[in-house]
Amino acid sequence: DMLDAYIGPINVSAEYIDRISKGDTPPKITEEYKGDFNEIKNNLNALIDVIQMRGADIQLLTKAGMEGRLDVRADPSKYSGYHGNMIKSINNMLDTYIGPLNLAAEYIDRISKGDLPPRITEEYHGDFNELKNNLNQCIDAISLLIHDVNRLSEAATAGDLHTRADVNQHQGSYATLVKGINETLDAVVEPIEEAMRVAKEYAQCNLATSFDPRIQVKGEFADFKNSLDTIGSDISKTIESLHQEIESLVKHSSNAQYGVEDVSRGAREIAQNAEETSMNASKAEEGIDQVLRAMADLTVMVSDISANADAVARLSEDANALAKKGTEFAGAADKGMESITRSSSEVEQIIGAIRSEMDQIRKIVNIITDLANQTNLLALNAAIEAARAGEAGRGFAVVASEVKALAQESRTSAESIADMIMGLERKSDSAAHAIEAAGKAVGEGNRALTDTLNVFTELTRAVDDINQKMLTIAQATEQQAASFEEITASANEMSTLVKRTADDATQSSATSEEALAVVSQINGIINLINEAVANMRKEMEVFNLRKTS
């Protein structure tokens, strides 16, 4: 019984110690023991409580660490002896881990946010020192990467496109990143340098160059290349077209200058012709004034002839009455015959004067006809020059047409005057024949007076014939007076036309002078255009154009 009393608690103790040693925490002992065995039971149960509490604290710390709650710690004051020291050591160990980890987390957080921290200078041991060295190496690598990137950026900003970073100073992904940056710069710089070369050639007016087709470009650089080539091609086409337009402008300018010279010569000739027309018109006006004065004299003479004819008619009536009265009036008849003889002589003289004036009028009419022909010729020349002048000579053409019309009217009036003069000559001849007949009758009357009584009846008939012929002369003189009035009116009208011709010629001369001034201005403009074209041609000769198919 005593052995059983020893063995039972000892076996339970051995079993519990064995399980505890194997990490299997048994449940607390609930059996009843006495004496020292109960003490053993209580000690084992206390050990189980400590192990469970320590396990719970370790599990708490483990779970908190796994959950990232690195500030959780166990309370060592709950323990006594080495158990409290162990919990305290675990807390210290956690503190030893957590310091470098928190620093690493802070550095990693700052690096991830682009805030590069300074190198770690604290002392660490073992793996923590390796972690510190790795973080410092990461900081150095990133610092070097930042330095190289900044150097490349500064070089690019300064226009230095050939600066590159040294790949050998970097490792791993950093070396790959730097290599990629260098290759990116190479891919960008080569097309840019070629574009700069093409732009420089364009700036030096060499439009025949183009982007080197051996340089492979893609994407937007391909569009850039095509744009540069298109600029050179399009500008070459534009300058070529501009060159052709300039050549055409040179030809048109030359033609315009020749046309302006022709217009200038035509205007000068028109001015000279207008001056000659004005002078001829003045001469014609003087001739017409002479004709008018001669016509006035002729009108006075015709009036005298008409008055004399009336007097002769009255004398014939008196002679007829005296013949009827008989021989007592023979003496009076003799005196009347003497008066008739004198009147006939005066009529012959007047008719001679009329013929002389008619010859002068004919000469004046010939002068007017020549003036009209010359004016017509000048008008034709002016019309030709106006036609050569084109649009600028339209005013000259109108003036030439008016001058030609005036010349035609002058010629028509001169022909009318010539016809009237011929009529007057015929009538003057008739009057001369009549006067000659009257002279014969007077001679017969003188012979008849020697035997008045025997031939009184014949004298009466002769006086009647004289009376009739004098009436005819009176009618003829009246017709001549009317013709002279028509001639005078035509001469006045011709004088007005000649004055209008002179005025138009003067206006044409002034217009020609204005046209000469305008032509001079046009010549100046054409000269300026020629100078501008010469300058443009000189400027375009510096371009080396691209050959277009």
Short mmCIF file of C-alpha atoms in Angstrom, two decimals, residues 55-439:
data_model
loop_
_atom_site.label_atom_id
_atom_site.label_comp_id
_atom_site.label_asym_id
_atom_site.label_seq_id
_atom_site.Cartn_x
_atom_site.Cartn_y
_atom_site.Cartn_z
CA GLY A 55 2.45 29.97 -23.95
CA ALA A 56 -0.46 32.38 -24.08
CA ASP A 57 1.95 35.37 -23.87
CA ILE A 58 4.22 33.84 -26.54
CA GLN A 59 1.18 33.15 -28.71
CA LEU A 60 0.04 36.73 -28.08
CA LEU A 61 3.42 38.11 -29.15
CA THR A 62 3.55 35.75 -32.14
CA LYS A 63 0.07 36.65 -33.29
CA ALA A 64 0.78 40.38 -32.80
CA GLY A 65 4.01 40.04 -34.81
CA MET A 66 2.18 38.15 -37.53
CA GLU A 67 -0.46 40.85 -37.55
CA GLY A 68 2.24 43.54 -37.79
CA ARG A 69 1.54 44.92 -34.32
CA LEU A 70 5.20 45.16 -33.46
CA ASP A 71 4.63 47.32 -30.35
CA VAL A 72 2.79 44.53 -28.41
CA ARG A 73 4.77 43.17 -25.44
CA ALA A 74 4.16 40.57 -22.70
CA ASP A 75 4.13 41.52 -19.01
CA PRO A 76 7.17 39.87 -17.27
CA SER A 77 5.96 40.96 -13.84
CA LYS A 78 3.40 38.17 -13.88
CA TYR A 79 6.21 35.69 -13.66
CA SER A 80 8.86 34.89 -11.17
CA GLY A 81 12.28 33.55 -11.58
CA TYR A 82 13.67 32.72 -14.93
CA HIS A 83 10.16 32.74 -16.48
CA GLY A 84 9.94 36.50 -16.00
CA ASN A 85 13.50 36.86 -17.31
CA MET A 86 12.57 34.78 -20.36
CA ILE A 87 9.54 36.95 -21.10
CA LYS A 88 11.69 40.01 -20.53
CA SER A 89 14.35 38.57 -22.88
CA ILE A 90 11.66 37.90 -25.50
CA ASN A 91 10.53 41.52 -25.19
CA ASN A 92 14.14 42.67 -25.49
CA MET A 93 14.62 40.43 -28.50
CA LEU A 94 11.52 41.90 -30.09
CA ASP A 95 12.84 45.37 -29.35
CA THR A 96 16.12 44.38 -31.01
CA TYR A 97 14.23 43.20 -34.10
CA ILE A 98 11.71 46.00 -34.19
CA GLY A 99 14.29 48.91 -34.18
CA PRO A 100 16.05 47.91 -37.41
CA LEU A 101 12.76 46.80 -38.94
CA ASN A 102 11.08 50.11 -38.11
CA LEU A 103 14.09 52.00 -39.48
CA ALA A 104 14.06 49.81 -42.61
CA ALA A 105 10.31 50.36 -42.95
CA GLU A 106 10.77 54.12 -42.58
CA TYR A 107 13.59 54.18 -45.13
CA ILE A 108 11.64 52.01 -47.55
CA ASP A 109 8.58 54.24 -47.08
CA ARG A 110 10.63 57.39 -47.75
CA ILE A 111 12.33 55.79 -50.77
CA SER A 112 8.96 54.68 -52.12
CA LYS A 113 7.74 58.31 -51.83
CA GLY A 114 10.79 59.72 -53.60
CA ASP A 115 12.34 61.03 -50.38
CA LEU A 116 15.84 59.61 -50.41
CA PRO A 117 17.06 59.39 -46.74
CA PRO A 118 20.69 59.72 -45.65
CA ARG A 119 22.87 56.68 -45.13
CA ILE A 120 22.33 54.68 -41.85
CA THR A 121 25.18 55.35 -39.46
CA GLU A 122 23.94 53.42 -36.39
CA GLU A 123 25.80 50.31 -35.31
CA TYR A 124 24.08 46.99 -36.03
CA HIS A 125 25.27 43.43 -35.75
CA GLY A 126 24.82 40.30 -37.71
CA ASP A 127 21.96 40.18 -40.12
CA PHE A 128 20.81 43.60 -38.99
CA ASN A 129 24.12 45.04 -40.07
CA GLU A 130 23.64 43.28 -43.42
CA LEU A 131 20.19 44.87 -43.66
CA LYS A 132 21.76 48.26 -42.86
CA ASN A 133 24.44 47.71 -45.51
CA ASN A 134 21.83 46.67 -48.06
CA LEU A 135 19.74 49.77 -47.33
CA ASN A 136 22.83 51.99 -47.60
CA GLN A 137 23.77 50.27 -50.87
CA CYS A 138 20.22 50.87 -52.15
CA ILE A 139 20.52 54.54 -51.13
CA ASP A 140 23.89 54.78 -52.92
CA ALA A 141 22.51 53.11 -56.06
CA ILE A 142 19.48 55.39 -56.14
CA SER A 143 21.66 58.45 -55.44
CA LEU A 144 23.94 57.50 -58.33
CA LEU A 145 20.93 56.91 -60.56
CA ILE A 146 19.48 60.29 -59.60
CA HIS A 147 22.87 61.93 -60.18
CA ASP A 148 23.21 60.40 -63.65
CA VAL A 149 19.61 61.24 -64.60
CA ASN A 150 20.09 64.85 -63.42
CA ARG A 151 23.36 65.06 -65.35
CA LEU A 152 21.66 63.79 -68.52
CA SER A 153 18.79 66.22 -67.99
CA GLU A 154 21.15 69.17 -67.44
CA ALA A 155 23.16 68.21 -70.51
CA ALA A 156 20.00 67.95 -72.62
CA THR A 157 18.82 71.31 -71.27
CA ALA A 158 22.19 72.83 -72.17
CA GLY A 159 21.88 71.38 -75.69
CA ASP A 160 24.58 68.71 -75.16
CA LEU A 161 22.91 65.72 -76.78
CA HIS A 162 25.97 63.44 -76.68
CA THR A 163 26.35 63.08 -72.87
CA ARG A 164 25.60 59.53 -71.61
CA ALA A 165 25.62 57.79 -68.22
CA ASP A 166 28.20 55.07 -67.41
CA VAL A 167 26.27 51.78 -67.28
CA ASN A 168 29.20 50.00 -65.60
CA GLN A 169 28.72 52.07 -62.46
CA HIS A 170 25.27 50.53 -61.96
CA GLN A 171 24.08 47.01 -61.24
CA GLY A 172 21.07 44.92 -62.07
CA SER A 173 17.86 46.77 -62.89
CA TYR A 174 19.55 50.10 -62.30
CA ALA A 175 22.10 49.27 -65.01
CA THR A 176 19.24 48.16 -67.25
CA LEU A 177 17.39 51.41 -66.52
CA VAL A 178 20.46 53.55 -67.29
CA LYS A 179 21.12 51.54 -70.42
CA GLY A 180 17.51 52.08 -71.50
CA ILE A 181 17.84 55.83 -70.87
CA ASN A 182 21.04 55.92 -72.96
CA GLU A 183 19.39 53.95 -75.74
CA THR A 184 16.32 56.22 -75.57
CA LEU A 185 18.57 59.25 -75.91
CA ASP A 186 20.34 57.62 -78.85
CA ALA A 187 16.99 56.85 -80.51
CA VAL A 188 15.86 60.46 -79.98
CA VAL A 189 19.13 62.26 -80.65
CA GLU A 190 19.95 60.64 -84.00
CA PRO A 191 16.70 61.78 -85.72
CA ILE A 192 17.03 65.16 -84.01
CA GLU A 193 20.60 65.58 -85.26
CA GLU A 194 19.50 64.60 -88.77
CA ALA A 195 16.58 67.01 -88.50
CA MET A 196 18.99 69.72 -87.35
CA ARG A 197 21.21 68.98 -90.35
CA VAL A 198 18.25 69.20 -92.74
CA ALA A 199 17.04 72.41 -91.06
CA LYS A 200 20.54 73.88 -91.35
CA GLU A 201 20.61 73.01 -95.07
CA TYR A 202 17.17 74.59 -95.46
CA ALA A 203 18.42 77.69 -93.63
CA GLN A 204 21.31 77.85 -96.13
CA CYS A 205 18.73 77.78 -98.98
CA ASN A 206 19.62 74.20 -99.94
CA LEU A 207 16.15 72.77 -100.44
CA ALA A 208 17.45 69.82 -102.49
CA THR A 209 18.49 67.90 -99.33
CA SER A 210 16.19 65.48 -97.52
CA PHE A 211 16.05 63.29 -94.40
CA ASP A 212 18.58 60.42 -94.62
CA PRO A 213 16.51 57.31 -95.50
CA ARG A 214 19.12 55.09 -93.84
CA ILE A 215 18.04 56.40 -90.43
CA GLN A 216 15.18 54.22 -89.29
CA VAL A 217 12.47 56.20 -87.51
CA LYS A 218 9.03 55.19 -86.33
CA GLY A 219 5.91 56.73 -84.90
CA GLU A 220 5.94 60.48 -84.48
CA PHE A 221 9.55 60.66 -85.68
CA ALA A 222 8.35 59.21 -88.99
CA ASP A 223 5.75 61.98 -89.17
CA PHE A 224 8.50 64.48 -88.28
CA LYS A 225 10.71 63.10 -91.06
CA ASN A 226 7.85 63.24 -93.58
CA SER A 227 7.03 66.81 -92.48
CA LEU A 228 10.63 67.95 -93.06
CA ASP A 229 10.75 66.32 -96.49
CA THR A 230 7.35 67.80 -97.33
CA ILE A 231 8.54 71.27 -96.27
CA GLY A 232 11.53 71.07 -98.63
CA SER A 233 9.42 69.69 -101.48
CA ASP A 234 6.57 72.17 -101.04
CA ILE A 235 8.88 75.17 -100.66
CA SER A 236 10.80 74.05 -103.77
CA LYS A 237 7.55 73.85 -105.70
CA THR A 238 6.44 77.23 -104.35
CA ILE A 239 9.75 78.91 -105.22
CA GLU A 240 9.72 77.25 -108.65
CA SER A 241 6.18 78.55 -109.23
CA LEU A 242 7.25 81.94 -107.91
CA HIS A 243 10.23 81.89 -110.28
CA GLN A 244 7.92 81.13 -113.21
CA GLU A 245 5.55 83.89 -112.12
CA ILE A 246 8.48 86.31 -111.90
CA GLU A 247 9.61 85.36 -115.41
CA SER A 248 6.05 85.86 -116.62
CA LEU A 249 5.92 89.17 -114.76
CA VAL A 250 9.17 90.20 -116.46
CA LYS A 251 7.70 89.41 -119.88
CA HIS A 252 4.43 91.21 -119.11
CA SER A 253 6.37 94.14 -117.68
CA SER A 254 8.44 94.35 -120.88
CA ASN A 255 5.31 94.16 -123.01
CA ALA A 256 3.64 96.75 -120.81
CA GLN A 257 6.67 99.01 -121.12
CA TYR A 258 6.62 98.68 -124.91
CA GLY A 259 2.87 99.40 -124.89
CA VAL A 260 3.38 102.40 -122.62
CA GLU A 261 6.09 103.69 -124.95
CA ASP A 262 3.72 103.29 -127.90
CA VAL A 263 0.99 105.09 -125.94
CA SER A 264 3.46 107.82 -125.03
CA ARG A 265 4.48 108.28 -128.66
CA GLY A 266 0.83 108.21 -129.73
CA ALA A 267 -0.06 110.75 -127.05
CA ARG A 268 2.76 113.04 -128.17
CA GLU A 269 1.69 112.71 -131.80
CA ILE A 270 -1.93 113.37 -130.81
CA ALA A 271 -0.81 116.42 -128.88
CA GLN A 272 1.17 117.65 -131.90
CA ASN A 273 -1.77 116.91 -134.22
CA ALA A 274 -4.10 118.63 -131.80
CA GLU A 275 -1.86 121.70 -131.82
CA GLU A 276 -1.75 121.66 -135.61
CA THR A 277 -5.52 121.18 -135.71
CA SER A 278 -5.94 124.10 -133.35
CA MET A 279 -3.66 126.26 -135.53
CA ASN A 280 -5.46 125.17 -138.71
CA ALA A 281 -8.80 125.82 -137.02
CA SER A 282 -7.59 129.32 -136.11
CA LYS A 283 -6.56 129.87 -139.73
CA ALA A 284 -9.90 128.49 -140.91
CA GLU A 285 -11.69 130.78 -138.50
CA GLU A 286 -9.78 133.78 -139.94
CA GLY A 287 -10.67 132.64 -143.49
CA ILE A 288 -14.31 132.26 -142.50
CA ASP A 289 -14.23 135.76 -141.00
CA GLN A 290 -12.93 137.01 -144.35
CA VAL A 291 -15.71 135.11 -146.13
CA LEU A 292 -18.26 136.64 -143.78
CA ARG A 293 -16.89 140.11 -144.44
CA ALA A 294 -16.91 139.47 -148.21
CA MET A 295 -20.44 138.12 -147.96
CA ALA A 296 -21.46 141.27 -146.10
CA ASP A 297 -19.93 143.35 -148.88
CA LEU A 298 -21.69 141.19 -151.48
CA THR A 299 -24.96 141.64 -149.63
CA VAL A 300 -24.51 145.40 -149.74
CA MET A 301 -23.69 145.22 -153.44
CA VAL A 302 -26.68 143.02 -154.15
CA SER A 303 -28.85 145.51 -152.25
CA ASP A 304 -27.42 148.27 -154.40
CA ILE A 305 -28.10 146.23 -157.53
CA SER A 306 -31.65 145.60 -156.35
CA ALA A 307 -32.12 149.31 -155.63
CA ASN A 308 -30.68 150.22 -159.03
CA ALA A 309 -32.89 147.62 -160.69
CA ASP A 310 -35.88 149.19 -158.99
CA ALA A 311 -34.73 152.60 -160.16
CA VAL A 312 -34.31 151.30 -163.71
CA ALA A 313 -37.81 149.84 -163.55
CA ARG A 314 -39.18 153.15 -162.44
CA LEU A 315 -37.23 154.91 -165.18
CA SER A 316 -38.58 152.45 -167.70
CA GLU A 317 -42.09 153.27 -166.58
CA ASP A 318 -41.27 156.95 -166.83
CA ALA A 319 -39.78 156.37 -170.29
CA ASN A 320 -42.89 154.49 -171.32
CA ALA A 321 -45.04 157.39 -170.09
CA LEU A 322 -42.80 159.90 -171.82
CA ALA A 323 -42.92 157.85 -175.06
CA LYS A 324 -46.70 157.91 -174.92
CA LYS A 325 -46.76 161.61 -174.30
CA GLY A 326 -44.95 162.24 -177.57
CA THR A 327 -42.04 163.96 -178.93
CA GLU A 328 -42.14 166.75 -176.41
CA PHE A 329 -40.60 164.38 -173.99
CA ALA A 330 -37.91 163.15 -176.42
CA GLY A 331 -35.32 165.23 -174.64
CA ALA A 332 -36.35 163.71 -171.33
CA ALA A 333 -36.18 160.30 -172.98
CA ASP A 334 -32.66 161.09 -174.16
CA LYS A 335 -31.68 161.90 -170.57
CA GLY A 336 -33.41 158.72 -169.39
CA MET A 337 -31.44 156.71 -171.93
CA GLU A 338 -28.25 158.26 -170.66
CA SER A 339 -29.26 157.25 -167.14
CA ILE A 340 -29.98 153.73 -168.38
CA THR A 341 -26.57 153.64 -170.07
CA ARG A 342 -24.86 154.69 -166.84
CA SER A 343 -26.93 152.20 -164.84
CA SER A 344 -26.00 149.42 -167.25
CA SER A 345 -22.33 150.30 -166.90
CA GLU A 346 -22.70 150.30 -163.12
CA VAL A 347 -24.48 146.96 -163.24
CA GLU A 348 -21.68 145.52 -165.36
CA GLN A 349 -19.12 146.84 -162.88
CA ILE A 350 -21.08 145.43 -159.94
CA ILE A 351 -21.37 142.04 -161.64
CA GLY A 352 -17.61 142.12 -162.32
CA ALA A 353 -17.00 142.88 -158.67
CA ILE A 354 -19.37 140.05 -157.73
CA ARG A 355 -17.39 137.65 -159.93
CA SER A 356 -14.14 138.83 -158.35
CA GLU A 357 -15.61 138.26 -154.88
CA MET A 358 -16.90 134.87 -156.04
CA ASP A 359 -13.33 133.92 -157.01
CA GLN A 360 -12.15 134.94 -153.55
CA ILE A 361 -14.97 132.94 -151.97
CA ARG A 362 -13.97 129.94 -154.10
CA LYS A 363 -10.40 130.23 -152.88
CA ILE A 364 -11.63 130.41 -149.26
CA VAL A 365 -13.86 127.39 -149.86
CA ASN A 366 -10.86 125.49 -151.25
CA ILE A 367 -8.92 126.43 -148.11
CA ILE A 368 -11.81 125.20 -145.93
CA THR A 369 -11.99 121.98 -147.94
CA ASP A 370 -8.23 121.42 -147.49
CA LEU A 371 -8.61 122.13 -143.77
CA ALA A 372 -11.47 119.66 -143.56
CA ASN A 373 -9.40 117.00 -145.39
CA GLN A 374 -6.38 117.63 -143.15
CA THR A 375 -8.59 117.59 -140.03
CA ASN A 376 -10.15 114.34 -141.22
CA LEU A 377 -6.65 112.86 -141.73
CA LEU A 378 -5.59 114.01 -138.27
CA ALA A 379 -8.75 112.50 -136.79
CA LEU A 380 -7.96 109.21 -138.56
CA ASN A 381 -4.40 109.23 -137.17
CA ALA A 382 -5.72 110.00 -133.70
CA ALA A 383 -8.23 107.15 -133.97
CA ILE A 384 -5.44 104.77 -135.03
CA GLU A 385 -3.23 105.84 -132.11
CA ALA A 386 -6.22 105.56 -129.73
CA ALA A 387 -6.87 102.03 -130.98
CA ARG A 388 -3.21 101.17 -130.36
CA ALA A 389 -3.49 102.61 -126.87
CA GLY A 390 -6.40 100.30 -126.07
CA GLU A 391 -8.37 101.11 -122.92
CA ALA A 392 -6.22 104.15 -122.12
CA GLY A 393 -6.96 105.70 -125.54
CA ARG A 394 -10.74 105.48 -125.35
CA GLY A 395 -10.99 109.22 -124.59
CA PHE A 396 -8.70 109.95 -127.56
CA ALA A 397 -10.97 107.82 -129.77
CA VAL A 398 -14.02 109.88 -128.71
CA VAL A 399 -12.17 113.13 -129.42
CA ALA A 400 -10.96 111.79 -132.81
CA SER A 401 -14.52 110.78 -133.69
CA GLU A 402 -15.80 114.28 -132.80
CA VAL A 403 -12.98 115.91 -134.81
CA LYS A 404 -13.76 113.67 -137.78
CA ALA A 405 -17.46 114.57 -137.56
CA LEU A 406 -16.60 118.27 -137.44
CA ALA A 407 -14.28 117.87 -140.43
CA GLN A 408 -17.06 116.09 -142.34
CA GLU A 409 -19.50 118.87 -141.46
CA SER A 410 -16.91 121.48 -142.56
CA ARG A 411 -16.42 119.69 -145.88
CA THR A 412 -20.19 119.43 -146.35
CA SER A 413 -20.60 123.15 -145.60
CA ALA A 414 -17.74 124.01 -147.99
CA GLU A 415 -19.34 121.91 -150.71
CA SER A 416 -22.66 123.67 -150.04
CA ILE A 417 -20.90 127.04 -150.33
CA ALA A 418 -19.24 125.92 -153.57
CA ASP A 419 -22.59 124.86 -154.96
CA MET A 420 -24.11 128.20 -153.93
CA ILE A 421 -21.20 130.06 -155.56
CA MET A 422 -21.73 128.10 -158.77
CA GLY A 423 -25.42 129.07 -158.63
CA LEU A 424 -24.46 132.69 -158.09
CA GLU A 425 -22.06 132.52 -161.02
CA ARG A 426 -24.77 131.13 -163.24
CA LYS A 427 -27.14 133.84 -162.06
CA SER A 428 -24.44 136.49 -162.51
CA ASP A 429 -23.92 135.25 -166.06
CA SER A 430 -27.65 135.52 -166.64
CA ALA A 431 -27.58 139.05 -165.23
CA ALA A 432 -24.59 139.89 -167.43
CA HIS A 433 -26.39 138.63 -170.50
CA ALA A 434 -29.43 140.56 -169.46
CA ILE A 435 -27.37 143.69 -168.92
CA GLU A 436 -25.68 143.15 -172.28
CA ALA A 437 -29.08 142.86 -173.85
CA ALA A 438 -30.10 145.98 -171.98
CA GLY A 439 -27.02 147.72 -173.41
#
